[in-house]
Short mmCIF file of C-alpha atoms and ligand atoms in Angstrom, two decimals:
data_model
loop_
_atom_site.label_atom_id
_atom_site.label_comp_id
_atom_site.label_asym_id
_atom_site.label_seq_id
_atom_site.Cartn_x
_atom_site.Cartn_y
_atom_site.Cartn_z
CA MET A 1 -10.23 24.35 -7.56
CA ASP A 2 -11.65 26.54 -9.79
CA ALA A 3 -10.03 30.31 -10.31
CA HIS A 4 -12.46 32.34 -11.41
CA ALA A 5 -15.05 31.16 -8.65
CA PRO A 6 -14.90 33.90 -5.56
CA GLY A 7 -13.23 32.81 -2.77
CA LYS A 8 -15.14 33.27 0.63
CA HIS A 9 -13.23 36.37 1.61
CA GLN A 10 -14.60 37.77 -1.89
CA GLN A 11 -17.91 36.79 -1.07
CA GLN A 12 -18.25 38.13 2.08
CA GLN A 13 -17.40 41.14 0.87
CA GLN A 14 -19.59 41.55 -1.66
CA THR A 15 -22.81 43.99 -0.63
CA ALA A 16 -26.97 42.55 0.23
CA PHE A 17 -27.61 44.81 -3.12
CA ARG A 18 -24.68 42.77 -5.31
CA GLN A 19 -25.68 39.51 -4.53
CA SER A 20 -29.38 39.76 -5.28
CA GLU A 21 -28.46 41.00 -8.37
CA LYS A 22 -25.90 37.92 -9.21
CA LEU A 23 -28.42 35.57 -7.51
CA TYR A 24 -31.29 36.81 -10.09
CA SER A 25 -29.24 37.04 -13.23
CA ARG A 26 -27.41 34.19 -13.47
CA ARG A 27 -28.42 31.59 -16.03
CA ASP A 28 -26.93 28.64 -15.14
CA LYS A 29 -29.34 27.33 -12.63
CA PRO A 30 -33.13 27.68 -12.79
CA LEU A 31 -34.33 30.75 -10.77
CA ASP A 32 -35.65 30.65 -7.26
CA LEU A 33 -38.76 32.21 -7.75
CA ARG A 34 -40.10 32.26 -4.21
CA ASN A 35 -38.91 35.26 -2.85
CA ILE A 36 -39.81 37.80 -5.38
CA ILE A 37 -42.82 40.11 -4.65
CA ASP A 38 -45.66 39.18 -7.56
CA PHE A 39 -48.18 41.78 -7.25
CA ASN A 40 -50.48 39.46 -9.93
CA ASP A 41 -50.62 36.46 -6.72
CA PRO A 42 -52.68 37.46 -4.13
CA ASP A 43 -51.53 34.57 -1.96
CA THR A 44 -47.78 36.31 -1.80
CA LEU A 45 -49.56 39.75 -0.87
CA CYS A 46 -51.81 38.68 1.15
CA ALA A 47 -49.84 36.35 3.51
CA ARG A 48 -47.42 39.53 4.58
CA VAL A 49 -44.46 37.93 5.44
CA ALA A 50 -42.91 40.25 2.03
CA GLY A 51 -43.79 42.79 3.94
CA VAL A 52 -46.64 44.36 1.18
CA SER A 53 -49.15 46.60 2.20
CA ARG A 54 -52.37 47.64 0.20
CA ILE A 55 -52.77 51.58 0.31
CA GLN A 56 -55.64 53.45 -0.75
CA LEU A 57 -55.42 56.11 -3.84
CA THR A 58 -57.14 59.10 -2.81
CA HIS A 59 -56.87 60.72 -6.06
CA ASP A 60 -58.53 59.44 -9.24
CA LEU A 61 -55.74 58.23 -12.13
CA GLU A 62 -57.64 60.42 -14.76
CA THR A 63 -56.84 59.98 -18.74
CA PRO A 64 -55.35 63.03 -19.65
CA PRO A 65 -57.96 65.79 -22.15
CA SER A 66 -55.46 65.43 -24.87
CA LEU A 67 -55.03 61.46 -24.81
CA PRO A 68 -57.85 60.34 -27.02
CA PHE A 69 -58.30 57.04 -25.14
CA GLU A 70 -58.55 55.42 -22.09
CA ALA A 71 -55.17 55.56 -19.97
CA TYR A 72 -56.20 53.69 -17.28
CA ARG A 73 -58.14 50.54 -16.26
CA ALA A 74 -59.81 51.88 -13.88
CA LYS A 75 -59.78 55.35 -11.65
CA ARG A 76 -59.06 53.51 -8.37
CA LEU A 77 -56.60 50.60 -9.12
CA PRO A 78 -55.15 49.16 -6.42
CA ALA A 79 -51.58 50.10 -5.43
CA TYR A 80 -48.62 48.98 -3.30
CA ALA A 81 -46.02 50.24 -0.68
CA LEU A 82 -43.48 48.01 0.89
CA GLU A 83 -43.05 48.38 5.03
CA ALA A 84 -39.52 47.86 4.51
CA HIS A 85 -38.47 50.63 1.54
CA PRO A 86 -41.01 53.80 2.47
CA GLY A 87 -42.40 55.97 -0.70
CA LEU A 88 -41.71 53.06 -3.39
CA MET A 89 -45.12 52.68 -4.25
CA ILE A 90 -46.25 50.15 -7.61
CA ILE A 91 -49.58 50.44 -8.99
CA PRO A 92 -49.64 46.68 -11.08
CA ASP A 93 -51.14 46.48 -14.16
CA ALA A 94 -52.56 49.75 -14.68
CA LEU A 95 -51.89 51.20 -18.13
CA THR A 96 -55.01 49.86 -20.50
CA ASP A 97 -54.00 47.79 -23.72
CA GLU A 98 -54.66 51.21 -25.86
CA ALA A 99 -52.36 52.88 -23.62
CA GLN A 100 -49.09 50.44 -23.52
CA ARG A 101 -49.57 50.57 -27.34
CA TRP A 102 -49.82 54.16 -27.31
CA LEU A 103 -46.82 54.21 -24.56
CA ALA A 104 -44.56 51.92 -27.11
CA ARG A 105 -44.79 53.92 -30.27
CA LYS A 106 -44.38 57.15 -28.27
CA CYS A 107 -41.01 55.54 -27.13
CA LEU A 108 -39.84 53.59 -30.11
CA CYS A 109 -40.63 56.32 -32.89
CA ASP A 110 -40.92 59.63 -31.04
CA CYS A 111 -38.38 60.08 -28.38
CA ALA A 112 -36.10 57.89 -29.31
CA ARG A 113 -34.22 60.95 -32.57
CA PRO A 114 -33.26 64.62 -32.25
CA PRO A 115 -32.47 66.35 -30.39
CA ASN A 116 -33.18 63.61 -27.84
CA ARG A 117 -30.36 61.75 -27.43
CA THR A 118 -29.74 58.01 -26.91
CA ASN A 119 -26.35 55.57 -26.22
CA LEU A 120 -25.76 55.75 -30.14
CA ASP A 121 -24.88 59.20 -30.56
CA PRO A 122 -21.58 59.51 -29.84
CA PHE A 123 -20.34 56.83 -32.03
CA PHE A 124 -23.04 56.86 -35.30
CA GLU A 125 -24.41 59.92 -37.39
CA MET A 126 -27.78 59.39 -36.27
CA PRO A 127 -30.84 60.30 -38.68
CA GLU A 128 -33.40 62.62 -37.92
CA GLU A 129 -36.36 59.33 -38.27
CA SER A 130 -36.19 57.16 -35.13
CA LEU A 131 -34.55 53.82 -36.19
CA PHE A 132 -37.74 52.12 -35.38
CA THR A 133 -39.42 54.17 -37.73
CA LEU A 134 -36.68 53.60 -40.92
CA ALA A 135 -36.72 49.85 -40.02
CA HIS A 136 -39.80 49.75 -40.89
CA THR A 137 -40.04 51.57 -43.47
CA PRO A 138 -39.82 50.18 -47.18
CA SER A 139 -37.15 51.72 -48.54
CA SER A 140 -40.04 53.11 -51.25
CA GLN A 141 -41.67 54.86 -49.01
CA ARG A 142 -38.65 56.12 -47.44
CA VAL A 143 -37.88 59.74 -48.05
CA ALA A 144 -35.89 61.53 -51.22
CA GLU A 145 -32.51 61.47 -49.27
CA ASN A 146 -33.00 58.18 -47.36
CA LEU A 147 -33.62 57.13 -51.37
CA SER A 148 -30.06 56.89 -53.01
CA GLU A 149 -28.84 54.61 -50.58
CA ALA A 150 -29.79 50.93 -50.29
CA PRO A 151 -30.48 49.36 -47.88
CA ARG A 152 -29.97 52.69 -46.16
CA THR A 153 -26.66 52.81 -44.22
CA ILE A 154 -25.34 54.93 -40.92
CA HIS A 155 -21.82 56.30 -40.46
CA SER A 156 -19.85 55.49 -37.94
CA ARG A 157 -18.26 58.18 -35.92
CA VAL A 158 -15.80 55.97 -34.24
CA GLU A 159 -14.16 52.34 -34.47
CA SER A 160 -16.95 49.84 -33.69
CA GLY A 161 -15.87 47.77 -30.61
CA SER A 162 -14.01 50.59 -29.10
CA VAL A 163 -17.29 51.58 -26.67
CA GLN A 164 -16.05 53.75 -23.79
CA THR A 165 -17.53 55.04 -20.86
CA ASP A 166 -16.58 58.76 -21.84
CA VAL A 167 -19.77 59.15 -24.09
CA THR A 168 -20.26 62.42 -24.76
CA VAL A 169 -17.46 63.42 -27.26
CA PRO A 170 -16.39 60.64 -30.00
CA ARG A 171 -12.53 59.54 -29.75
CA SER A 172 -11.45 59.22 -33.09
CA LYS A 173 -13.11 59.85 -36.59
CA ALA A 174 -10.81 57.34 -37.69
CA TYR A 175 -13.17 54.97 -38.57
CA THR A 176 -16.39 55.20 -40.09
CA GLN A 177 -18.52 52.11 -40.18
CA ALA A 178 -22.14 51.82 -41.58
CA GLU A 179 -24.95 50.12 -40.29
CA THR A 180 -28.27 49.47 -41.27
CA PRO A 181 -30.86 51.16 -39.00
CA GLU A 182 -32.24 47.51 -38.05
CA ARG A 183 -29.18 46.36 -36.89
CA LEU A 184 -28.48 49.72 -34.49
CA LEU A 185 -32.09 49.04 -33.82
CA GLY A 186 -30.72 46.21 -31.68
CA HIS A 187 -28.07 48.22 -30.00
CA LEU A 188 -30.41 50.96 -28.87
CA ARG A 189 -30.72 50.57 -24.98
CA TRP A 190 -31.60 54.01 -23.81
CA CYS A 191 -32.69 57.84 -24.78
CA THR A 192 -32.70 60.87 -22.70
CA LEU A 193 -36.07 62.78 -22.68
CA GLY A 194 -36.00 67.15 -21.75
CA GLN A 195 -33.36 67.95 -20.25
CA GLN A 196 -30.34 66.06 -21.12
CA TYR A 197 -28.11 63.75 -18.64
CA ASN A 198 -24.54 63.55 -19.25
CA TRP A 199 -23.18 60.02 -18.29
CA THR A 200 -19.65 60.92 -17.86
CA THR A 201 -20.27 63.92 -15.94
CA LYS A 202 -23.62 62.62 -14.43
CA ASN A 203 -25.40 66.37 -14.98
CA TYR A 204 -28.19 67.83 -17.19
CA ASP A 205 -25.56 69.30 -19.32
CA LEU A 206 -26.31 69.12 -22.69
CA GLY A 207 -28.91 70.87 -22.72
CA THR A 208 -33.10 70.40 -23.43
CA SER A 209 -35.22 69.31 -25.67
CA PRO A 210 -38.60 69.44 -24.97
CA PHE A 211 -40.62 66.75 -23.18
CA ASP A 212 -43.20 65.46 -25.28
CA PRO A 213 -46.73 66.99 -23.99
CA ASP A 214 -48.90 64.10 -23.73
CA LEU A 215 -46.10 61.94 -21.91
CA ASN A 216 -45.99 64.86 -19.54
CA ALA A 217 -49.72 65.11 -18.69
CA LEU A 218 -49.63 61.19 -18.85
CA MET A 219 -46.79 61.34 -16.35
CA LYS A 220 -48.40 64.10 -14.56
CA SER A 221 -52.14 62.58 -13.75
CA ILE A 222 -49.87 59.83 -12.28
CA ALA A 223 -48.27 62.25 -9.96
CA LEU A 224 -51.74 63.54 -8.68
CA ALA A 225 -53.53 60.37 -8.25
CA ILE A 226 -50.58 58.85 -6.11
CA THR A 227 -50.55 62.34 -3.83
CA HIS A 228 -50.97 61.44 -0.46
CA PRO A 229 -52.46 58.25 -0.60
CA SER A 230 -54.16 56.36 2.65
CA THR A 231 -51.88 54.17 4.12
CA ALA A 232 -54.18 54.04 7.60
CA ALA A 233 -55.02 50.55 7.40
CA ASN A 234 -52.38 49.20 7.06
CA ASN A 235 -51.07 51.61 10.09
CA LEU A 236 -48.28 52.41 8.07
CA PRO A 237 -45.41 54.88 9.73
CA TYR A 238 -45.37 57.01 6.62
CA ASP A 239 -46.81 58.76 3.97
CA ALA A 240 -46.01 57.24 0.62
CA ASN A 241 -46.05 60.05 -0.78
CA ALA A 242 -46.29 63.75 0.80
CA PHE A 243 -45.34 65.33 -2.94
CA ASP A 244 -48.19 67.78 -4.42
CA GLY A 245 -48.70 66.03 -7.42
CA ARG A 246 -50.10 69.20 -8.84
CA LEU A 247 -46.91 70.78 -8.41
CA PHE A 248 -45.01 68.07 -10.90
CA CYS A 249 -43.68 67.80 -14.35
CA SER A 250 -41.80 65.99 -16.24
CA GLN A 251 -38.27 68.11 -17.37
CA ALA A 252 -36.18 65.09 -17.65
CA GLY A 253 -36.57 61.29 -18.43
CA ILE A 254 -35.09 58.43 -19.75
CA VAL A 255 -36.73 55.55 -21.72
CA ASN A 256 -34.36 52.49 -21.49
CA TYR A 257 -34.93 49.42 -24.04
CA TYR A 258 -34.26 45.78 -22.69
CA GLY A 259 -33.66 43.07 -24.83
CA SER A 260 -34.16 39.61 -23.15
CA ARG A 261 -30.70 39.61 -21.57
CA THR A 262 -29.86 42.78 -20.77
CA THR A 263 -29.96 44.33 -17.64
CA MET A 264 -28.95 47.12 -15.69
CA ALA A 265 -27.02 47.29 -12.41
CA GLY A 266 -28.06 49.05 -9.34
CA HIS A 267 -27.71 52.79 -9.23
CA VAL A 268 -29.48 55.58 -7.07
CA ASP A 269 -31.12 58.51 -9.44
CA LYS A 270 -29.79 62.15 -7.40
CA THR A 271 -28.55 64.42 -10.15
CA GLU A 272 -31.78 65.87 -9.66
CA GLU A 273 -31.92 69.42 -7.51
CA THR A 274 -35.15 67.87 -5.80
CA MET A 275 -35.56 65.19 -4.84
CA ASP A 276 -39.25 65.87 -3.42
CA ALA A 277 -41.07 64.57 -6.34
CA PRO A 278 -41.76 61.05 -7.28
CA LEU A 279 -40.11 59.71 -9.91
CA ILE A 280 -42.78 58.03 -12.41
CA SER A 281 -41.55 54.73 -14.26
CA LEU A 282 -43.76 52.36 -16.80
CA SER A 283 -42.42 49.44 -17.62
CA ILE A 284 -44.19 47.87 -20.97
CA GLY A 285 -43.35 44.69 -23.16
CA LEU A 286 -41.58 41.89 -20.87
CA SER A 287 -41.47 41.17 -17.79
CA CYS A 288 -38.53 41.82 -15.24
CA ILE A 289 -37.20 41.04 -11.69
CA TYR A 290 -37.03 45.12 -10.28
CA LEU A 291 -34.71 44.92 -6.85
CA VAL A 292 -35.34 48.05 -5.05
CA GLY A 293 -32.80 48.41 -1.41
CA GLY A 294 -32.07 51.76 0.33
CA PRO A 295 -29.21 54.41 0.44
CA THR A 296 -26.86 51.98 0.44
CA ARG A 297 -25.61 48.41 -1.74
CA ASP A 298 -25.36 47.48 2.37
CA THR A 299 -29.51 47.24 1.74
CA SER A 300 -30.50 44.59 1.18
CA PRO A 301 -32.79 44.80 -1.46
CA ALA A 302 -36.67 43.61 -2.19
CA ALA A 303 -37.08 41.76 -5.83
CA MET A 304 -40.31 42.28 -7.05
CA TYR A 305 -41.83 41.61 -10.59
CA LEU A 306 -42.47 43.98 -13.08
CA ARG A 307 -44.91 43.30 -16.05
CA SER A 308 -46.31 45.75 -18.52
CA GLY A 309 -48.56 48.14 -18.06
CA ASP A 310 -47.33 48.37 -14.26
CA ILE A 311 -46.74 51.96 -12.64
CA LEU A 312 -43.83 52.32 -10.39
CA ALA A 313 -43.01 55.53 -8.62
CA MET A 314 -40.06 56.04 -5.85
CA CYS A 315 -41.44 58.47 -3.50
CA GLY A 316 -39.94 60.06 -0.23
CA GLU A 317 -36.93 57.97 0.92
CA SER A 318 -37.37 55.42 -1.47
CA ARG A 319 -36.22 58.06 -4.33
CA LEU A 320 -32.62 57.77 -3.01
CA ALA A 321 -32.94 54.62 -3.01
CA PHE A 322 -30.85 51.80 -4.50
CA HIS A 323 -32.18 50.18 -7.41
CA GLY A 324 -31.29 47.46 -10.42
CA VAL A 325 -33.09 45.35 -12.97
CA PRO A 326 -30.67 42.53 -13.05
CA ARG A 327 -33.29 40.11 -15.09
CA VAL A 328 -35.69 40.07 -18.07
CA PHE A 329 -38.02 37.27 -18.54
CA SER A 330 -38.48 36.13 -22.18
CA ASP A 331 -41.35 35.30 -23.77
CA THR A 332 -43.08 37.17 -21.45
CA CYS A 333 -45.03 40.38 -23.25
CA PRO A 334 -48.97 40.52 -23.41
CA LEU A 335 -50.86 39.13 -26.59
CA TYR A 336 -52.65 41.60 -26.91
CA LEU A 337 -48.80 43.61 -27.65
CA ALA A 338 -47.11 40.89 -29.29
CA SER A 339 -49.28 39.87 -31.13
CA PRO A 340 -49.33 41.10 -34.97
CA LYS A 341 -53.32 41.63 -34.68
CA ALA A 342 -53.27 43.59 -30.97
CA GLY A 343 -54.83 46.35 -31.84
CA VAL A 344 -57.10 44.99 -35.11
CA ASP A 345 -59.48 43.79 -33.20
CA ASP A 346 -60.80 46.38 -31.14
CA ALA A 347 -61.82 50.02 -31.18
CA GLU A 348 -58.83 51.80 -32.00
CA ALA A 349 -57.79 49.60 -34.72
CA ALA A 350 -57.25 52.68 -37.28
CA ASN A 351 -54.30 53.89 -34.73
CA TYR A 352 -52.40 50.94 -35.38
CA PRO A 353 -52.63 49.53 -38.87
CA ASP A 354 -48.03 48.86 -38.90
CA TRP A 355 -48.69 47.40 -35.30
CA CYS A 356 -46.87 43.56 -36.21
CA HIS A 357 -43.96 45.49 -36.13
CA PHE A 358 -43.87 47.00 -32.41
CA GLY A 359 -45.76 43.92 -32.03
CA SER A 360 -42.44 41.46 -33.28
CA TYR A 361 -39.89 44.39 -31.18
CA LEU A 362 -42.12 44.14 -27.80
CA ALA A 363 -41.98 40.23 -27.71
CA ASN A 364 -38.69 40.59 -27.39
CA HIS A 365 -37.84 44.21 -25.68
CA ARG A 366 -38.91 45.35 -21.98
CA ILE A 367 -39.49 49.00 -22.37
CA ASN A 368 -39.00 51.36 -19.60
CA CYS A 369 -39.97 55.18 -20.00
CA ASN A 370 -39.44 57.06 -16.51
CA ALA A 371 -39.78 61.24 -15.97
CA ARG A 372 -38.45 63.09 -13.05
CA LYS A 373 -38.82 66.39 -12.02
CA CYS A 374 -35.11 67.72 -11.79
CA SER A 375 -35.52 71.90 -9.98
O1 AKG B 401 -35.97 49.59 -16.02
C1 AKG B 401 -36.59 50.25 -15.17
O2 AKG B 401 -37.19 49.82 -14.47
C2 AKG B 401 -35.35 51.21 -14.32
C3 AKG B 401 -34.63 52.58 -15.15
C4 AKG B 401 -33.86 53.01 -14.03
O3 AKG B 401 -33.93 52.37 -12.73
C5 AKG B 401 -33.27 54.42 -14.66
O4 AKG B 401 -33.79 54.75 -15.91
O5 AKG B 401 -32.72 55.05 -14.11
#
């Protein structure tokens, strides 16, 4: 008998959410994809066996005036709700190629730098520039400060390998270890936006960075569009989002960077004082499986694909639902992002001179950018 295999008792004790996480994260067997909701597949959606309902946006997805491109593929895109998970809303493939490129650049170059915090801050003296920018700036073009070191290195404040759950205070200054931006970029997992979240105290008590105004405008335009969608056609017994989007503003957010083997364990985002406003979440790069359950881990979660360009909103009851990402799929990044030539042939080519670097990153990563109203 395999000493590490869970016994029958242990299996029974595993919550429904944990069982799904294990099912979809295992790599020793081919995945059973049959129960995953696929918003690209009309057959799954029409069958209604999965409890998916099409809902109607009653407001347009309007590109914020500050953005010099169309952000949405259309103003009234199909949106979906899950009957068993009231308040969860998905607008698949909503962001234009251009908006996705813009968002990738925003998340990699503008968001992941001070004063926003990253998972690496407790361990490294982080530079002013983002790791992505530094990693892809030819040394001859790096600012004078950086020219003295070749290759540029970033110094660790703690022994590498001693990553603790207490991420707020460096435990020791005894060790220094130099790392290059290129190597550290591979370890970038998240950065926090606006009110800085403290994973140790589970509070927003690490100060506030300005929330990027264009990113806020994009999030707000989504909040406006998803206000009171029409569910009448499906007789859904609830309002999928009763929050008036005019009152939305992004006060905090997280950008998550996933490699193809990164997962995010099930959790609830419940630090915000107000849970009335939707949590708005955008995906770019590789596809993933997203699980959404209920108020405890005992609710069996629904599994769905999230793909590049999808908008997901957790509104109403689902704002307090367990959710997580047990699986990211390699080789699923759309060509308009992954190809080094992406952006070269379209009208906006001039905005993407170095797209090859973004393309190689996105070909192997998923980026999730989410925003919340906290009070
Ligand atoms: O990556 C995702 O889609 C989910 C992210 C998430 O759950 C979080 O940041 O709290």
